[in-house]
PDB file of C-alpha atoms in Angstrom:
ATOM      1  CA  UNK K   1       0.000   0.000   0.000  1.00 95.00           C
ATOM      2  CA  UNK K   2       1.223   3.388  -0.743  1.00 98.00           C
ATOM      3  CA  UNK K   3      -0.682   6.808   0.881  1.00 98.00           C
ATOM      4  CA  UNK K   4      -0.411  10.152  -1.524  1.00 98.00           C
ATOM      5  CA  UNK K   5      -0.389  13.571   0.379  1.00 98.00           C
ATOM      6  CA  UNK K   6      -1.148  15.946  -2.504  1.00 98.00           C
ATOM      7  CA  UNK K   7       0.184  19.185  -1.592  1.00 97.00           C
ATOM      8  CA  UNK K   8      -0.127  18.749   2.215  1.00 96.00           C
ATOM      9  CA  UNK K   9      -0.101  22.160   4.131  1.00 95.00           C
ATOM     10  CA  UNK K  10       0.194  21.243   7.597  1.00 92.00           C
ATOM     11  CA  UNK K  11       3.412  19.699   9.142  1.00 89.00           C
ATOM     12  CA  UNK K  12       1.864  17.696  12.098  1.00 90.00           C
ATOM     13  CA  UNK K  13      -0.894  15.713  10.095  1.00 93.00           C
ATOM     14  CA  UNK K  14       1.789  14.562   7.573  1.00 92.00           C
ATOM     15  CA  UNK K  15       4.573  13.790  10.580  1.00 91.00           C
ATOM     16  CA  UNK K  16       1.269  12.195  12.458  1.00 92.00           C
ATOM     17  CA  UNK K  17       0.539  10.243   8.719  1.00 95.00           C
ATOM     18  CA  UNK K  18       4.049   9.289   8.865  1.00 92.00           C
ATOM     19  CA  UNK K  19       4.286   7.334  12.421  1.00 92.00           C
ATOM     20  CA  UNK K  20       0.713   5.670  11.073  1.00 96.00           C
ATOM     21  CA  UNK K  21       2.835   4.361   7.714  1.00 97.00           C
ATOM     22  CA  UNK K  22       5.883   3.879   9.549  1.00 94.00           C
ATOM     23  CA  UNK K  23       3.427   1.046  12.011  1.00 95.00           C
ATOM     24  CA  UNK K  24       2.046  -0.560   9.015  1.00 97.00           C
ATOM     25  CA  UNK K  25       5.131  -0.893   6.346  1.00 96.00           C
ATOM     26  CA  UNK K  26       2.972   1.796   4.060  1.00 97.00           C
ATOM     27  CA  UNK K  27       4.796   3.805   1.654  1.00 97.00           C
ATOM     28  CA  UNK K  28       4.200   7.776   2.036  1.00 97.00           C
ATOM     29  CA  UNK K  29       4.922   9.977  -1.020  1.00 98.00           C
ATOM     30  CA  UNK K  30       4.332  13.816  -0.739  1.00 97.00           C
ATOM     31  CA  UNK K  31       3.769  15.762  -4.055  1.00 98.00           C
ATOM     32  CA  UNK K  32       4.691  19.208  -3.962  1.00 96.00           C
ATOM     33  CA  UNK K  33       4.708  21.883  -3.685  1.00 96.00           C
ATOM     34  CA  UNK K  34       4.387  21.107   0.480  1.00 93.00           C
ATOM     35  CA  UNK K  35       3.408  24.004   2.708  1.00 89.00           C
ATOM     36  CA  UNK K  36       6.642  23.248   4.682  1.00 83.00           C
ATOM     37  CA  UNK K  37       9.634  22.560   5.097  1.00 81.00           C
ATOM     38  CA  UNK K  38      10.531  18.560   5.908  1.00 79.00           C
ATOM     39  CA  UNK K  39      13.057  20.468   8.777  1.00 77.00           C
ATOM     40  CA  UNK K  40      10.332  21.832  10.134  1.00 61.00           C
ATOM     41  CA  UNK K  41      10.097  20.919  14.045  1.00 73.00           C
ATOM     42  CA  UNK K  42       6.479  20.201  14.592  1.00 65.00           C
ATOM     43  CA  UNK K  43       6.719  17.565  11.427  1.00 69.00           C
ATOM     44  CA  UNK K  44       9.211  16.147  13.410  1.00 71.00           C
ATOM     45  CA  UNK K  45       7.457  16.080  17.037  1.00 70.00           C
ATOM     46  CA  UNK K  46       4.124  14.682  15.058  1.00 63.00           C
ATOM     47  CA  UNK K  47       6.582  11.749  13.535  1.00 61.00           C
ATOM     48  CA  UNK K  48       8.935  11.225  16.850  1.00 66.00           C
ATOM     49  CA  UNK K  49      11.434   8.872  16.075  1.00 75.00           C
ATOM     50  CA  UNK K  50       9.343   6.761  13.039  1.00 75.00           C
ATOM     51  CA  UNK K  51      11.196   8.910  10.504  1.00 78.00           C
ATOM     52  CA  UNK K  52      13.784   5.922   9.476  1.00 81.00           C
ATOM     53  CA  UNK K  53      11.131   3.642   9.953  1.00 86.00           C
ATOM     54  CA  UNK K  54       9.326   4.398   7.228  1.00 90.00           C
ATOM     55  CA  UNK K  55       9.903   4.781   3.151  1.00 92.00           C
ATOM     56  CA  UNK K  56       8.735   8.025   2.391  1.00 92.00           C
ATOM     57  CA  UNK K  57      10.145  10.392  -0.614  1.00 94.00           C
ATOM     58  CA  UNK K  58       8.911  13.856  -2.358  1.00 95.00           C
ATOM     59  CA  UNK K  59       7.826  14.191  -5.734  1.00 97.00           C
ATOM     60  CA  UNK K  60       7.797  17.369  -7.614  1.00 97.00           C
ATOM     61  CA  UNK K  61       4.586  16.564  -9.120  1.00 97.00           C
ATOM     62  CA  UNK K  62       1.556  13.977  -9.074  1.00 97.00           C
ATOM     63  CA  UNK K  63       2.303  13.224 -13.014  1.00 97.00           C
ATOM     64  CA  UNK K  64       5.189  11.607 -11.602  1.00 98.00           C
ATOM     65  CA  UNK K  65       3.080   9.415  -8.874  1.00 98.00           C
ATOM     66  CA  UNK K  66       1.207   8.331 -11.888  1.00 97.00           C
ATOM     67  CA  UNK K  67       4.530   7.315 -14.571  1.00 97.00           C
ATOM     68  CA  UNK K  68       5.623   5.438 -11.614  1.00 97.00           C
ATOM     69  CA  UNK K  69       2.930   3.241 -10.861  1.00 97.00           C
ATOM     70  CA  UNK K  70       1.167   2.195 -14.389  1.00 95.00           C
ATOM     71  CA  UNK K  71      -1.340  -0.360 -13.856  1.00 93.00           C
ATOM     72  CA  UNK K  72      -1.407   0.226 -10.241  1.00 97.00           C
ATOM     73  CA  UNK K  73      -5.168   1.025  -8.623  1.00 98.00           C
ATOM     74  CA  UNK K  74      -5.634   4.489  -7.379  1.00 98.00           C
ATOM     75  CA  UNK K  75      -8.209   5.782  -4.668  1.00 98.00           C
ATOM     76  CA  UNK K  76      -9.028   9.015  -4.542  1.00 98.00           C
ATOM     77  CA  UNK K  77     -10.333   9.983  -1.080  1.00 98.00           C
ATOM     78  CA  UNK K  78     -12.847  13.202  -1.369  1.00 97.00           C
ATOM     79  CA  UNK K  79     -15.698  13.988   1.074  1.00 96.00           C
ATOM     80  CA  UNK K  80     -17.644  14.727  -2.889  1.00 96.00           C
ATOM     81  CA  UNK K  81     -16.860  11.555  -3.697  1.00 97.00           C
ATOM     82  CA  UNK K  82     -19.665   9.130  -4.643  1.00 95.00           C
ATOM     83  CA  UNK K  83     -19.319   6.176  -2.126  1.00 97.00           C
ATOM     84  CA  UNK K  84     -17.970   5.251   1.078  1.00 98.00           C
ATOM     85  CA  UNK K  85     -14.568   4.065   1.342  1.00 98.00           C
ATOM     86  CA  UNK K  86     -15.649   0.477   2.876  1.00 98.00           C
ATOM     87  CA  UNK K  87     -17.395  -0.227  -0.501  1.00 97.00           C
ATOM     88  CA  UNK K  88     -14.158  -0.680  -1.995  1.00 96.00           C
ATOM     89  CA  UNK K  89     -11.960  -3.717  -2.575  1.00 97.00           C
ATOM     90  CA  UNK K  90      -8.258  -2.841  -1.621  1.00 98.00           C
ATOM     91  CA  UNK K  91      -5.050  -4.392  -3.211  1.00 97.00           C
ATOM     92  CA  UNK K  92      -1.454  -4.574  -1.672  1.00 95.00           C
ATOM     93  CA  UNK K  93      -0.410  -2.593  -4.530  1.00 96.00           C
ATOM     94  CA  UNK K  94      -2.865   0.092  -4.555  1.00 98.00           C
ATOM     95  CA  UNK K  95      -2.444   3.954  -3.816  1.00 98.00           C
ATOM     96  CA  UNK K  96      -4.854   6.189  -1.567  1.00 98.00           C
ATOM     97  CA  UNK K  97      -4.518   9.743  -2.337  1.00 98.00           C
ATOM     98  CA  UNK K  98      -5.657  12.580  -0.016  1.00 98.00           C
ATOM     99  CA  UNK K  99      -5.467  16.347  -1.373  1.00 97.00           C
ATOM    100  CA  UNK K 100      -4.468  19.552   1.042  1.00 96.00           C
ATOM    101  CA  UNK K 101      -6.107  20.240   4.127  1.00 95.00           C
ATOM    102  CA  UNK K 102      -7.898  23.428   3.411  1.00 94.00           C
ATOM    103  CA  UNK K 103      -8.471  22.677  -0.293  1.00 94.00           C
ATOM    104  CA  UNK K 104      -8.849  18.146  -0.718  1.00 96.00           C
ATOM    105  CA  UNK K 105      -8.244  17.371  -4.554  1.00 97.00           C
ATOM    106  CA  UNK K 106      -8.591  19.772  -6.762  1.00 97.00           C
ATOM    107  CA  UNK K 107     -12.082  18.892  -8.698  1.00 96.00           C
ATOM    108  CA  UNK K 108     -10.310  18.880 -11.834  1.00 96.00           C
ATOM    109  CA  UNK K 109      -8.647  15.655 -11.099  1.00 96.00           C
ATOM    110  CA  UNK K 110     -11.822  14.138  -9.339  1.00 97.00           C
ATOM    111  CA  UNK K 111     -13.443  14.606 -12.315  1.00 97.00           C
ATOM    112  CA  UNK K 112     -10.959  12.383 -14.276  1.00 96.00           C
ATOM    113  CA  UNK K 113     -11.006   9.295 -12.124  1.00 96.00           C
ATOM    114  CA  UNK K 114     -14.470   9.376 -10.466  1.00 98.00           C
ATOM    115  CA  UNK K 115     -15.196   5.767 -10.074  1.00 97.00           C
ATOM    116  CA  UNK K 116     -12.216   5.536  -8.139  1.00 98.00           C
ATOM    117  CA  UNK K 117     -13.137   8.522  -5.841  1.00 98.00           C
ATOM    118  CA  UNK K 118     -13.954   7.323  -1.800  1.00 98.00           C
ATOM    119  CA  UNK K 119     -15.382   9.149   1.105  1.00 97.00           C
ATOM    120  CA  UNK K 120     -15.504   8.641   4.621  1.00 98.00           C
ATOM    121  CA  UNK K 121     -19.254   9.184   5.887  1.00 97.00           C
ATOM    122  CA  UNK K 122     -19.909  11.687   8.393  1.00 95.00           C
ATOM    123  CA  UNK K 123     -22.494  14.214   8.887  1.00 94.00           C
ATOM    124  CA  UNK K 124     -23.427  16.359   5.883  1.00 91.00           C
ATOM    125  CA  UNK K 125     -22.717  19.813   8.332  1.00 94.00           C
ATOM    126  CA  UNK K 126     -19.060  18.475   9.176  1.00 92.00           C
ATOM    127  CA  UNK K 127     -16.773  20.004   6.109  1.00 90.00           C
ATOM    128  CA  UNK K 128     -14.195  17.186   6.624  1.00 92.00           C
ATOM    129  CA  UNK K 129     -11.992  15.235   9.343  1.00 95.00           C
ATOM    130  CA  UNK K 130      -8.557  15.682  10.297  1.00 95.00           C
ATOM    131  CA  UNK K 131      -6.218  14.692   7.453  1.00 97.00           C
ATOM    132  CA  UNK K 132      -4.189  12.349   9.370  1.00 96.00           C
ATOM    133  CA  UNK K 133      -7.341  10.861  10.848  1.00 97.00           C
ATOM    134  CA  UNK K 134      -8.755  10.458   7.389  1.00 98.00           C
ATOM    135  CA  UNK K 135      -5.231   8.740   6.151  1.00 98.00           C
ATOM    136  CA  UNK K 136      -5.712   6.369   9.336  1.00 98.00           C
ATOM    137  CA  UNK K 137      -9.302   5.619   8.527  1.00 98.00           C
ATOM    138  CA  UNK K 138      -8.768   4.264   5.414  1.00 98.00           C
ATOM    139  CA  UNK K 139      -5.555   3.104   5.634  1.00 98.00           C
ATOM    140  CA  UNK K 140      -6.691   0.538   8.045  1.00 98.00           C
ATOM    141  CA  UNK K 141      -9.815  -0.685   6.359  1.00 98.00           C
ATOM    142  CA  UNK K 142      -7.924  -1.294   3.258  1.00 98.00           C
ATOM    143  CA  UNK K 143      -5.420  -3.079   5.696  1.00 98.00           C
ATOM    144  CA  UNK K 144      -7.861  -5.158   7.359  1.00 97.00           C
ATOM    145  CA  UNK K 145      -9.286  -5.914   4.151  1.00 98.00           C
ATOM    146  CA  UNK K 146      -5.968  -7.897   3.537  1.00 97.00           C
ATOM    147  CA  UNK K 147      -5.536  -9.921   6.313  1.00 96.00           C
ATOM    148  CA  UNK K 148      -2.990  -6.606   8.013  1.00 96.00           C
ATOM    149  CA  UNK K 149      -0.474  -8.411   5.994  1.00 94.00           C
ATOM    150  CA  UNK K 150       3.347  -8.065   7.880  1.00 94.00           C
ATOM    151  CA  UNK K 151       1.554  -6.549  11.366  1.00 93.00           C
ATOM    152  CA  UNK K 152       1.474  -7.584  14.794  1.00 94.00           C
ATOM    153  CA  UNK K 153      -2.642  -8.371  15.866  1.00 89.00           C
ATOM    154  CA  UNK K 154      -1.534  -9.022  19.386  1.00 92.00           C
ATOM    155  CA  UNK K 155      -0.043  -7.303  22.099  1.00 92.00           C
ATOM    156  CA  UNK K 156       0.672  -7.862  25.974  1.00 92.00           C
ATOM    157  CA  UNK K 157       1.558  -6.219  29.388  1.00 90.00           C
ATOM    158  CA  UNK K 158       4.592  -5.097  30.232  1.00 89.00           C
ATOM    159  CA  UNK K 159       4.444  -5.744  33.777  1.00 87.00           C
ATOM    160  CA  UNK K 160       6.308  -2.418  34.874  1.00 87.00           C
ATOM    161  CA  UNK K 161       4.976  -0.685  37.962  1.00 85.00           C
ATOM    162  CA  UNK K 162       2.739   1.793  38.173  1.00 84.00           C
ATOM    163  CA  UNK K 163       1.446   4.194  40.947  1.00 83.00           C
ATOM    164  CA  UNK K 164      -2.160   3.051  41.948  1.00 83.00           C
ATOM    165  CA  UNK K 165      -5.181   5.675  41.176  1.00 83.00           C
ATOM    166  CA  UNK K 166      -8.363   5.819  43.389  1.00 82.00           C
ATOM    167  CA  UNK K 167     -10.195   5.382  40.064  1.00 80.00           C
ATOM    168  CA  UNK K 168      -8.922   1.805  39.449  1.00 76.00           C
ATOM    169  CA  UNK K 169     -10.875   0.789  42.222  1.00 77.00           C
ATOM    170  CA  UNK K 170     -13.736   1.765  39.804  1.00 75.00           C
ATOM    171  CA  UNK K 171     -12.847  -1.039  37.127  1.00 74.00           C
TER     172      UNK K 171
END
């Protein structure tokens, strides 16, 4: 799987959509132009230390996300998009593209490649969600979809101490 920030404006959702890609073996790629800089320190803070985790590279534009992967299925995620995300059949191969924050995809480019255009349902007075929460949404439906192919389902206790809290009595 591969996740497409077109033109992403705001450095903590794509540091924040970099530890999610970084936890699942996704590819990122940015197209540019990006509305900062990748030294920029709350990109950093939002990513922690999941920068070398993950394989994640810039591209000057999305014609070149498109000569690079010919054949490959594309998913454009718009909230004017004609059906929900979960209707979709996902492929280890595939790309999910999400557009700017304050703009999405420009319609232009919707317009092209409808069929393949996705939306997360929500309430029709909501403009949008969070980019990085939109990236995560999907992400992990099209993960789950796949068996989450590479990732850990199970986890377990550490068994370090803790102070007690009068509220665990509650539990």
């Amino acid at each position: 799987m591969k996740i497409v920030l077109f033109m992403p404006e705001i450095p903590q959702n794509t540091g924040n959509i970099c530890r999610t890609c970084a936890a699942t073996g996704t590819e990122l790629i940015l197209v540019e132009p990006l509305g900062f800089s990748l030294a920029d320190k709350y990109l950093k803070r939002a990513g922690m230390d999941y920068f070398k985790m993950v394989n994640m590279r810039v591209v000057s534009d999305f014609e070149t996300v498109l000569r690079e992967h010919p054949g490959c299925k594309f998913h454009f995620a718009s909230t004017k998009a004609p059906r929900a995300y979960s209707e979709v059949q996902y492929g280890k191969d595939d790309l999910i593209v999400f557009g700017s924050e304050s703009r999405g995809l420009p319609e232009n480019m919707l317009k092209k490649r409808y069929e393949d255009c996705i939306r997360i349902p929500m309430r029709k007075e909501a403009r949008s969600l969070n980019l990085s929460v939109s990236a995560a949404v999907v992400l992990f439906e099209a993960l789950r979809q796949q068996g989450f192919p590479g990732l850990c389902a199970e986890g377990a206790l550490t068994g370090r101490e803790e102070n007690d809290a009068p509220w665990l009595d509650y539990l």
